[in-house]
C-alpha positions as a Python dict, from the first residue, in 0.01 Angstrom:
ca = {
    (1, 'M'): (0, 0, 0),
    (2, 'A'): (194, 12, -327),
    (3, 'E'): (517, 71, -137),
    (4, 'G'): (444, -235, 75),
    (5, 'K'): (393, -450, -229),
    (6, 'Q'): (709, -324, -387),
    (7, 'G'): (904, -397, -71),
    (8, 'E'): (756, -743, -61),
    (9, 'A'): (853, -809, -424),
    (10, 'E'): (1209, -689, -358),
    (11, 'A'): (1232, -918, -58),
    (12, 'I'): (1133, -1216, -278),
    (13, 'V'): (1403, -1128, -525),
    (14, 'N'): (1657, -1108, -244),
    (15, 'Q'): (1537, -1442, -115),
    (16, 'M'): (1607, -1591, -456),
    (17, 'E'): (1982, -1530, -393),
    (18, 'G'): (1987, -1774, -106),
    (19, 'E'): (1784, -2063, -244),
    (20, 'E'): (1927, -2407, -304),
    (21, 'G'): (1823, -2655, -565),
    (22, 'R'): (1945, -2891, -826),
    (23, 'D'): (1846, -2686, -1127),
    (24, 'V'): (1770, -2351, -970),
    (25, 'E'): (2018, -2128, -782),
    (26, 'I'): (2261, -2394, -671),
    (27, 'E'): (2463, -2284, -373),
    (28, 'E'): (2798, -2145, -477),
    (29, 'P'): (3064, -2402, -393),
    (30, 'A'): (3279, -2310, -96),
    (31, 'K'): (3569, -2536, -196),
    (32, 'F'): (3769, -2533, -516),
    (33, 'T'): (3782, -2879, -678),
    (34, 'I'): (3839, -3012, -1026),
    (35, 'K'): (3468, -3101, -1036),
    (36, 'T'): (3354, -2749, -957),
    (37, 'L'): (3602, -2611, -1213),
    (38, 'L'): (3473, -2826, -1495),
    (39, 'W'): (3113, -2912, -1405),
    (40, 'H'): (2958, -2674, -1152),
    (41, 'G'): (2887, -2339, -1327),
    (42, 'G'): (2650, -2070, -1211),
    (43, 'S'): (2845, -1746, -1184),
    (44, 'V'): (2809, -1425, -1385),
    (45, 'Y'): (3116, -1528, -1583),
    (46, 'D'): (2964, -1866, -1666),
    (47, 'A'): (2653, -1691, -1797),
    (48, 'W'): (2865, -1456, -2007),
    (49, 'F'): (3059, -1743, -2161),
    (50, 'S'): (2736, -1935, -2225),
    (51, 'C'): (2572, -1635, -2394),
    (52, 'A'): (2873, -1550, -2611),
    (53, 'S'): (2951, -1911, -2695),
    (54, 'N'): (2591, -1985, -2789),
    (55, 'Q'): (2554, -1667, -2995),
    (56, 'V'): (2833, -1727, -3245),
    (57, 'A'): (2933, -2061, -3391),
    (58, 'Q'): (2862, -2187, -3743),
    (59, 'V'): (2695, -1854, -3836),
    (60, 'L'): (3043, -1700, -3831),
    (61, 'L'): (3115, -1893, -4152),
    (62, 'T'): (2802, -1765, -4333),
    (63, 'L'): (2837, -1390, -4253),
    (64, 'P'): (3077, -1328, -4543),
    (65, 'Y'): (2808, -1485, -4765),
    (66, 'S'): (2561, -1233, -4622),
    (67, 'F'): (2800, -951, -4692),
    (68, 'S'): (2816, -1058, -5056),
    (69, 'Q'): (2436, -1030, -5068),
    (70, 'M'): (2412, -693, -4892),
    (71, 'G'): (2742, -509, -4931),
    (72, 'M'): (3001, -402, -4671),
    (73, 'L'): (2820, -101, -4530),
    (74, 'S'): (2485, -274, -4475),
    (75, 'G'): (2658, -584, -4343),
    (76, 'V'): (2844, -396, -4072),
    (77, 'S'): (2555, -161, -3988),
    (78, 'L'): (2298, -437, -3949),
    (79, 'Q'): (2531, -644, -3735),
    (80, 'V'): (2553, -354, -3490),
    (81, 'F'): (2179, -283, -3513),
    (82, 'Y'): (2055, -637, -3465),
    (83, 'G'): (2319, -700, -3195),
    (84, 'L'): (2179, -411, -2989),
    (85, 'V'): (1815, -506, -3061),
    (86, 'G'): (1890, -866, -2961),
    (87, 'S'): (2051, -747, -2639),
    (88, 'W'): (1743, -538, -2560),
    (89, 'T'): (1503, -830, -2610),
    (90, 'A'): (1727, -1060, -2407),
    (91, 'Y'): (1704, -799, -2127),
    (92, 'L'): (1324, -802, -2151),
    (93, 'I'): (1323, -1181, -2123),
    (94, 'S'): (1537, -1159, -1811),
    (95, 'V'): (1297, -903, -1658),
    (96, 'L'): (998, -1121, -1726),
    (97, 'Y'): (1177, -1423, -1573),
    (98, 'I'): (1247, -1232, -1251),
    (99, 'E'): (887, -1104, -1245),
    (100, 'Y'): (743, -1453, -1295),
    (101, 'R'): (973, -1607, -1038),
    (102, 'S'): (903, -1350, -774),
    (103, 'R'): (525, -1389, -817),
    (104, 'R'): (538, -1768, -805),
    (105, 'E'): (758, -1778, -496),
    (106, 'K'): (527, -1532, -329),
    (107, 'E'): (259, -1799, -381),
    (108, 'G'): (487, -2058, -218),
    (109, 'A'): (618, -2234, -532),
    (110, 'N'): (940, -2430, -498),
    (111, 'F'): (1167, -2482, -804),
    (112, 'K'): (1417, -2713, -632),
    (113, 'N'): (1381, -2988, -892),
    (114, 'H'): (1237, -2786, -1176),
    (115, 'V'): (1401, -2580, -1454),
    (116, 'I'): (1192, -2276, -1541),
    (117, 'Q'): (1149, -2233, -1915),
    (118, 'W'): (1032, -1944, -2137),
    (119, 'F'): (687, -2090, -2214),
    (120, 'E'): (628, -2130, -1836),
    (121, 'V'): (712, -1766, -1782),
    (122, 'L'): (457, -1669, -2050),
    (123, 'D'): (201, -1902, -1895),
    (124, 'G'): (245, -1755, -1548),
    (125, 'L'): (233, -1394, -1661),
    (126, 'L'): (-10, -1398, -1953),
    (127, 'G'): (-196, -1729, -1955),
    (128, 'S'): (-217, -2061, -2141),
    (129, 'Y'): (-270, -1902, -2486),
    (130, 'W'): (69, -1733, -2464),
    (131, 'K'): (220, -2049, -2324),
    (132, 'G'): (114, -2233, -2638),
    (133, 'I'): (258, -1965, -2867),
    (134, 'G'): (587, -1956, -2678),
    (135, 'L'): (616, -2333, -2666),
    (136, 'A'): (549, -2375, -3036),
    (137, 'F'): (789, -2106, -3159),
    (138, 'N'): (1066, -2177, -2911),
    (139, 'C'): (1069, -2551, -2963),
    (140, 'T'): (1054, -2521, -3342),
    (141, 'F'): (1334, -2265, -3349),
    (142, 'L'): (1555, -2472, -3118),
    (143, 'L'): (1483, -2782, -3326),
    (144, 'F'): (1596, -2612, -3643),
    (145, 'G'): (1883, -2443, -3459),
    (146, 'S'): (2008, -2788, -3374),
    (147, 'V'): (1954, -2900, -3736),
    (148, 'I'): (2169, -2608, -3856),
    (149, 'Q'): (2456, -2706, -3625),
    (150, 'L'): (2441, -3062, -3757),
    (151, 'I'): (2443, -2942, -4117),
    (152, 'A'): (2737, -2717, -4037),
    (153, 'C'): (2937, -3007, -3893),
    (154, 'A'): (2903, -3201, -4217),
    (155, 'S'): (2980, -2895, -4427),
    (156, 'N'): (3296, -2813, -4235),
    (157, 'I'): (3448, -3161, -4203),
    (158, 'Y'): (3419, -3202, -4580),
    (159, 'Y'): (3693, -2946, -4625),
    (160, 'I'): (3933, -3167, -4431),
    (161, 'N'): (3815, -3509, -4560),
    (162, 'D'): (3620, -3513, -4886),
    (163, 'R'): (3641, -3888, -4926),
    (164, 'L'): (3297, -3905, -4768),
    (165, 'D'): (3010, -3693, -4893),
    (166, 'K'): (2835, -3444, -4668),
    (167, 'R'): (2529, -3663, -4615),
    (168, 'T'): (2746, -3944, -4473),
    (169, 'W'): (2921, -3696, -4245),
    (170, 'T'): (2572, -3588, -4124),
    (171, 'Y'): (2499, -3946, -4022),
    (172, 'I'): (2826, -3965, -3829),
    (173, 'F'): (2795, -3628, -3654),
    (174, 'G'): (2429, -3697, -3574),
    (175, 'A'): (2548, -3993, -3367),
    (176, 'C'): (2822, -3784, -3205),
    (177, 'C'): (2584, -3496, -3112),
    (178, 'A'): (2342, -3746, -2960),
    (179, 'T'): (2587, -3780, -2669),
    (180, 'T'): (2474, -3438, -2544),
    (181, 'V'): (2181, -3621, -2382),
    (182, 'F'): (2425, -3702, -2097),
    (183, 'I'): (2479, -3334, -2001),
    (184, 'P'): (2212, -3267, -1733),
    (185, 'S'): (2167, -2888, -1755),
    (186, 'F'): (2332, -2555, -1829),
    (187, 'H'): (2514, -2573, -1495),
    (188, 'N'): (2727, -2848, -1650),
    (189, 'Y'): (2843, -2646, -1953),
    (190, 'R'): (3103, -2445, -1760),
    (191, 'I'): (3418, -2579, -1926),
    (192, 'W'): (3243, -2632, -2258),
    (193, 'S'): (3130, -2271, -2286),
    (194, 'F'): (3482, -2151, -2211),
    (195, 'L'): (3640, -2386, -2462),
    (196, 'G'): (3376, -2315, -2728),
    (197, 'L'): (3425, -1943, -2720),
    (198, 'G'): (3802, -1982, -2727),
    (199, 'M'): (3772, -2210, -3033),
    (200, 'T'): (3545, -1969, -3223),
    (201, 'T'): (3776, -1681, -3135),
    (202, 'F'): (4061, -1870, -3297),
    (203, 'T'): (3844, -1943, -3605),
    (204, 'A'): (3728, -1585, -3642),
    (205, 'W'): (4078, -1445, -3632),
    (206, 'Y'): (4202, -1717, -3862),
    (207, 'L'): (3941, -1609, -4120),
    (208, 'T'): (4041, -1243, -4080),
    (209, 'I'): (4413, -1297, -4106),
    (210, 'A'): (4397, -1566, -4375),
    (211, 'A'): (4178, -1346, -4597),
    (212, 'L'): (4410, -1047, -4554),
    (213, 'V'): (4720, -1254, -4622),
    (214, 'H'): (4553, -1419, -4919),
    (215, 'G'): (4472, -1083, -5071),
    (216, 'Q'): (4202, -1005, -5322),
    (217, 'V'): (4140, -1259, -5599),
    (218, 'D'): (4201, -1151, -5958),
    (219, 'G'): (3915, -941, -6090),
    (220, 'V'): (3737, -930, -5754),
    (221, 'K'): (3399, -760, -5763),
    (222, 'H'): (3193, -620, -5477),
    (223, 'S'): (2866, -556, -5663),
    (224, 'A'): (2621, -600, -5371),
    (225, 'P'): (2354, -500, -5321),
    (226, 'T'): (2207, -587, -5659),
    (227, 'K'): (1878, -767, -5584),
    (228, 'M'): (1619, -718, -5312),
    (229, 'V'): (1583, -1090, -5259),
    (230, 'L'): (1957, -1128, -5192),
    (231, 'Y'): (1964, -814, -4972),
    (232, 'F'): (1690, -927, -4740),
    (233, 'T'): (1818, -1285, -4732),
    (234, 'G'): (2150, -1157, -4604),
    (235, 'A'): (1981, -919, -4360),
    (236, 'T'): (1776, -1203, -4214),
    (237, 'N'): (2085, -1417, -4160),
    (238, 'I'): (2224, -1135, -3948),
    (239, 'L'): (1893, -1119, -3758),
    (240, 'Y'): (1940, -1491, -3702),
    (241, 'T'): (2298, -1435, -3585),
    (242, 'F'): (2196, -1215, -3297),
    (243, 'G'): (1883, -1409, -3213),
    (244, 'G'): (2057, -1675, -3005),
    (245, 'H'): (1878, -1584, -2687),
    (246, 'A'): (1608, -1847, -2708),
    (247, 'V'): (1793, -2015, -2418),
    (248, 'T'): (1814, -1705, -2204),
    (249, 'V'): (1574, -1833, -1938),
    (250, 'E'): (1759, -2166, -1902),
    (251, 'I'): (2093, -1984, -1875),
    (252, 'M'): (1953, -1748, -1609),
    (253, 'H'): (1803, -2038, -1421),
    (254, 'A'): (2143, -2200, -1400),
    (255, 'M'): (2290, -1892, -1226),
    (256, 'W'): (2340, -1867, -859),
    (257, 'K'): (2202, -1513, -870),
    (258, 'P'): (1991, -1472, -1187),
    (259, 'Q'): (1897, -1113, -1115),
    (260, 'K'): (2255, -1024, -1211),
    (261, 'F'): (2192, -1138, -1569),
    (262, 'K'): (2041, -811, -1693),
    (263, 'Y'): (2332, -673, -1898),
    (264, 'I'): (2528, -994, -1954),
    (265, 'Y'): (2388, -1055, -2300),
    (266, 'L'): (2485, -704, -2410),
    (267, 'L'): (2841, -755, -2285),
    (268, 'A'): (2856, -1089, -2466),
    (269, 'T'): (2732, -924, -2786),
    (270, 'L'): (3000, -654, -2769),
    (271, 'Y'): (3267, -930, -2760),
    (272, 'V'): (3096, -1115, -3047),
    (273, 'F'): (3122, -800, -3259),
    (274, 'T'): (3502, -833, -3237),
    (275, 'L'): (3469, -1177, -3398),
    (276, 'T'): (3198, -1134, -3656),
    (277, 'I'): (3265, -792, -3806),
    (278, 'P'): (3642, -821, -3887),
    (279, 'S'): (3615, -1176, -4022),
    (280, 'A'): (3314, -1113, -4246),
    (281, 'A'): (3457, -786, -4376),
    (282, 'A'): (3798, -936, -4450),
    (283, 'V'): (3666, -1243, -4630),
    (284, 'Y'): (3427, -1033, -4837),
    (285, 'W'): (3705, -790, -4922),
    (286, 'A'): (3922, -1077, -5047),
    (287, 'F'): (3668, -1277, -5244),
    (288, 'G'): (3377, -1045, -5320),
    (289, 'D'): (3102, -1187, -5537),
    (290, 'Q'): (3251, -1539, -5535),
    (291, 'L'): (3086, -1578, -5196),
    (292, 'L'): (2743, -1574, -5355),
    (293, 'T'): (2794, -1938, -5448),
    (294, 'H'): (3006, -2028, -5145),
    (295, 'A'): (2798, -2004, -4829),
    (296, 'N'): (3077, -2153, -4616),
    (297, 'A'): (3380, -1920, -4587),
    (298, 'F'): (3615, -2218, -4548),
    (299, 'S'): (3542, -2325, -4903),
    (300, 'L'): (3734, -2034, -5060),
    (301, 'L'): (4038, -2031, -4835),
    (302, 'P'): (4334, -2251, -4938),
    (303, 'R'): (4397, -2559, -4732),
    (304, 'S'): (4662, -2523, -4462),
    (305, 'G'): (4739, -2643, -4113),
    (306, 'F'): (4573, -2329, -3972),
    (307, 'R'): (4257, -2387, -4177),
    (308, 'D'): (4239, -2751, -4071),
    (309, 'A'): (4280, -2642, -3707),
    (310, 'A'): (4007, -2383, -3747),
    (311, 'V'): (3774, -2644, -3900),
    (312, 'I'): (3836, -2894, -3613),
    (313, 'L'): (3787, -2629, -3345),
    (314, 'M'): (3467, -2506, -3513),
    (315, 'L'): (3341, -2866, -3525),
    (316, 'I'): (3394, -2903, -3152),
    (317, 'H'): (3218, -2573, -3086),
    (318, 'Q'): (2928, -2679, -3306),
    (319, 'F'): (2894, -2990, -3095),
    (320, 'I'): (2873, -2768, -2787),
    (321, 'T'): (2622, -2534, -2954),
    (322, 'F'): (2414, -2833, -3055),
    (323, 'G'): (2388, -2916, -2686),
    (324, 'F'): (2295, -2557, -2600),
    (325, 'A'): (2007, -2563, -2854),
    (326, 'C'): (1892, -2913, -2760),
    (327, 'T'): (1901, -2888, -2382),
    (328, 'P'): (1577, -2682, -2355),
    (329, 'L'): (1415, -2932, -2591),
    (330, 'Y'): (1537, -3212, -2362),
    (331, 'F'): (1374, -3033, -2065),
    (332, 'V'): (1044, -2996, -2249),
    (333, 'W'): (1043, -3363, -2346),
    (334, 'E'): (1140, -3475, -1996),
    (335, 'K'): (842, -3282, -1855),
    (336, 'A'): (613, -3433, -2117),
    (337, 'V'): (716, -3793, -2038),
    (338, 'G'): (737, -3737, -1661),
    (339, 'V'): (1106, -3787, -1590),
    (340, 'H'): (1220, -3427, -1540),
    (341, 'N'): (1236, -3458, -1162),
    (342, 'T'): (1438, -3785, -1152),
    (343, 'K'): (1792, -3766, -1026),
    (344, 'S'): (1923, -4040, -1252),
    (345, 'I'): (2124, -3897, -1538),
    (346, 'F'): (2100, -4227, -1722),
    (347, 'V'): (1720, -4236, -1710),
    (348, 'R'): (1697, -3874, -1833),
    (349, 'A'): (1953, -3947, -2106),
    (350, 'V'): (1757, -4242, -2243),
    (351, 'A'): (1435, -4047, -2228),
    (352, 'R'): (1597, -3762, -2426),
    (353, 'L'): (1716, -3970, -2723),
    (354, 'P'): (1390, -3943, -2928),
    (355, 'V'): (1451, -3561, -2947),
    (356, 'V'): (1763, -3619, -3159),
    (357, 'I'): (1598, -3836, -3424),
    (358, 'P'): (1389, -3565, -3599),
    (359, 'I'): (1690, -3330, -3592),
    (360, 'W'): (1900, -3591, -3763),
    (361, 'F'): (1631, -3656, -4023),
    (362, 'L'): (1570, -3283, -4104),
    (363, 'A'): (1946, -3222, -4144),
    (364, 'I'): (1950, -3488, -4413),
    (365, 'I'): (1643, -3350, -4592),
    (366, 'F'): (1755, -2981, -4595),
    (367, 'P'): (2137, -2970, -4606),
    (368, 'F'): (2137, -2612, -4735),
    (369, 'F'): (2412, -2457, -4524),
    (370, 'G'): (2361, -2082, -4529),
    (371, 'P'): (2017, -2038, -4689),
    (372, 'I'): (1850, -2236, -4410),
    (373, 'N'): (1984, -1983, -4156),
    (374, 'S'): (1792, -1699, -4322),
    (375, 'T'): (1475, -1902, -4349),
    (376, 'V'): (1482, -1995, -3981),
    (377, 'G'): (1568, -1638, -3894),
    (378, 'A'): (1276, -1486, -4078),
    (379, 'L'): (1005, -1739, -3992),
    (380, 'L'): (1105, -1838, -3637),
    (381, 'V'): (1371, -1613, -3483),
    (382, 'S'): (1180, -1297, -3566),
    (383, 'F'): (889, -1410, -3346),
    (384, 'T'): (1066, -1632, -3090),
    (385, 'V'): (1324, -1390, -2959),
    (386, 'Y'): (1224, -1048, -3090),
    (387, 'I'): (844, -1001, -3129),
    (388, 'I'): (702, -1236, -2864),
    (389, 'P'): (927, -1118, -2571),
    (390, 'T'): (864, -752, -2659),
    (391, 'V'): (488, -785, -2684),
    (392, 'A'): (481, -1001, -2370),
    (393, 'H'): (668, -728, -2176),
    (394, 'M'): (417, -463, -2293),
    (395, 'L'): (120, -679, -2196),
    (396, 'T'): (265, -777, -1863),
    (397, 'Y'): (303, -412, -1756),
    (398, 'R'): (4, -271, -1940),
    (399, 'T'): (-172, -159, -1615),
    (400, 'A'): (-63, 116, -1381),
    (401, 'E'): (-74, -133, -1090),
    (402, 'A'): (156, -375, -1269),
    (403, 'R'): (406, -97, -1349),
    (404, 'Q'): (390, 34, -994),
    (405, 'N'): (459, -316, -845),
    (406, 'A'): (717, -427, -1112),
    (407, 'V'): (1008, -604, -956),
    (408, 'E'): (1236, -452, -1221),
    (409, 'K'): (1181, -87, -1318),
    (410, 'P'): (1293, 54, -1658),
    (411, 'P'): (1672, 67, -1682),
    (412, 'F'): (1860, 386, -1595),
    (413, 'F'): (1896, 494, -1961),
    (414, 'I'): (1517, 480, -2025),
    (415, 'P'): (1351, 791, -1876),
    (416, 'S'): (1000, 650, -1839),
    (417, 'W'): (761, 363, -1908),
    (418, 'T'): (631, 562, -2206),
    (419, 'A'): (976, 566, -2363),
    (420, 'M'): (1013, 194, -2293),
    (421, 'Y'): (685, 119, -2468),
    (422, 'A'): (787, 338, -2765),
    (423, 'G'): (1113, 144, -2799),
    (424, 'N'): (931, -186, -2775),
    (425, 'M'): (680, -84, -3046),
    (426, 'F'): (969, 13, -3277),
    (427, 'V'): (1123, -335, -3233),
    (428, 'V'): (792, -510, -3299),
    (429, 'V'): (710, -309, -3614),
    (430, 'W'): (1066, -329, -3753),
    (431, 'V'): (1111, -702, -3706),
    (432, 'L'): (756, -777, -3823),
    (433, 'V'): (793, -575, -4148),
    (434, 'V'): (1163, -607, -4228),
    (435, 'G'): (1253, -938, -4060),
    (436, 'F'): (943, -1147, -4107),
    (437, 'G'): (785, -965, -4404),
    (438, 'F'): (1065, -881, -4646),
    (439, 'G'): (1303, -1131, -4487),
    (440, 'G'): (1047, -1414, -4503),
    (441, 'W'): (976, -1345, -4866),
    (442, 'A'): (1341, -1328, -4964),
    (443, 'S'): (1463, -1626, -4764),
    (444, 'M'): (1181, -1848, -4887),
    (445, 'V'): (1250, -1751, -5252),
    (446, 'N'): (1622, -1833, -5197),
    (447, 'F'): (1545, -2155, -5007),
    (448, 'I'): (1312, -2281, -5281),
    (449, 'K'): (1577, -2202, -5536),
    (450, 'Q'): (1822, -2427, -5344),
    (451, 'V'): (1563, -2707, -5345),
    (452, 'D'): (1503, -2669, -5715),
    (453, 'T'): (1875, -2657, -5792),
    (454, 'F'): (2003, -2932, -5560),
    (455, 'G'): (1691, -3121, -5456),
    (456, 'L'): (1591, -3256, -5113),
    (457, 'F'): (1818, -3520, -4958),
    (458, 'T'): (2100, -3389, -5181),
    (459, 'K'): (2410, -3598, -5122),
    (460, 'C'): (2672, -3318, -5123),
    (461, 'Y'): (2547, -2957, -5120),
    (462, 'Q'): (2785, -2707, -5293),
    (463, 'C'): (3067, -2962, -5308),
    (464, 'Q'): (3366, -2832, -5500),
    (465, 'P'): (3740, -2901, -5462),
    (466, 'P'): (3897, -2636, -5236),
    (467, 'P'): (4155, -2405, -5392),
    (468, 'S'): (4512, -2526, -5351),
    (469, 'S'): (4703, -2202, -5355),
    (470, 'P'): (4634, -1834, -5295),
    (471, 'S'): (4592, -1588, -5574),
    (472, 'H'): (4713, -1238, -5502),
    (473, 'H'): (4591, -919, -5651),
}
């Protein structure tokens, strides 16, 4: 009987490969056209570019700041650790998506005009209580993730044009980012994901090479770690860095064959390591403790054509990442107002506009580029993409029957369900104690300090004239 159920489940997964639909597994195009090249994404490669592009954008500029709070050894070690933990929880999310989808299609559900989202997966597998938890945390995290991208746009452009203050730039880029309402779904980010990752790759290697060429400043000090509050603030920013998989379900849903997603996030993370570790280490080596008061790495590097190019490319990527973070929010809002199934892009775009307004407003209230990352990481990311998926996986397969009939068994490197549960418990306890507990305390202390120092609605956070020439050591 169990074998029959398992075979039936596998048949459903295989059936998923052949489905057609606007926002589900769209049929892979048979002909090559400019439109399919730019607009019609759904392959494994598209998913990889989407994951890597979404995972690293503005946070690249704050990692040297985190290194100055934690020290070189902890900075590198925790990047690797949280990168692997993030890849594991992204894998769990992908497993739960496949499980939910197979069960629903067994019941005759059709997702032709419907994008499956994380809170719906939780609802289908664990009930309405978990749906509410998932919806609250996911939407709040994505809301503030979009806020952070908008803050970063204003922070970066200031280093090219300081005739306008950062608040004014926030107004301008808020209007620019609002145009993402016209991008229907993650299928349509094909060229943007590719370009975004290329732009951030350029920026990362610019930071690395520019810092090494600049050399160490006179009297450079690398005193971190010195205070617990700084250490855990930096650690939580790294937790935030590798917690970009709140859009995993939407990226999977945009694939032609979502069951192939399993290890894509890990492969994306391995590439991201080549961007984040060298750049953060090089900038920290060059400037040391100066970074404690310069959350944006651009602020310490002398102005040059390469720096201006890096700023512009990062701005474009932040626009793309804003769209990544906002698109799931657009879907939630469309479903709430009843326009999700309409085929009119214009109607959906108009309906989406109210989502942008609170993001714009929050970016003006809290323009604390850097500290806000750690706060969001501790209070939202820790639960949204680490604790909730891990606990949901354990509860979904808590019975022997559920484990026996699981569409996806434990991966080849996990010897048993017992080992899988042990690994999941470690993630939950670690993130709850270190990420949410110590990280929440430290990031809130640091965030309140920024409010006390600069005030809410501050016109130009950490504004200083950039250095005009390098100083060699």
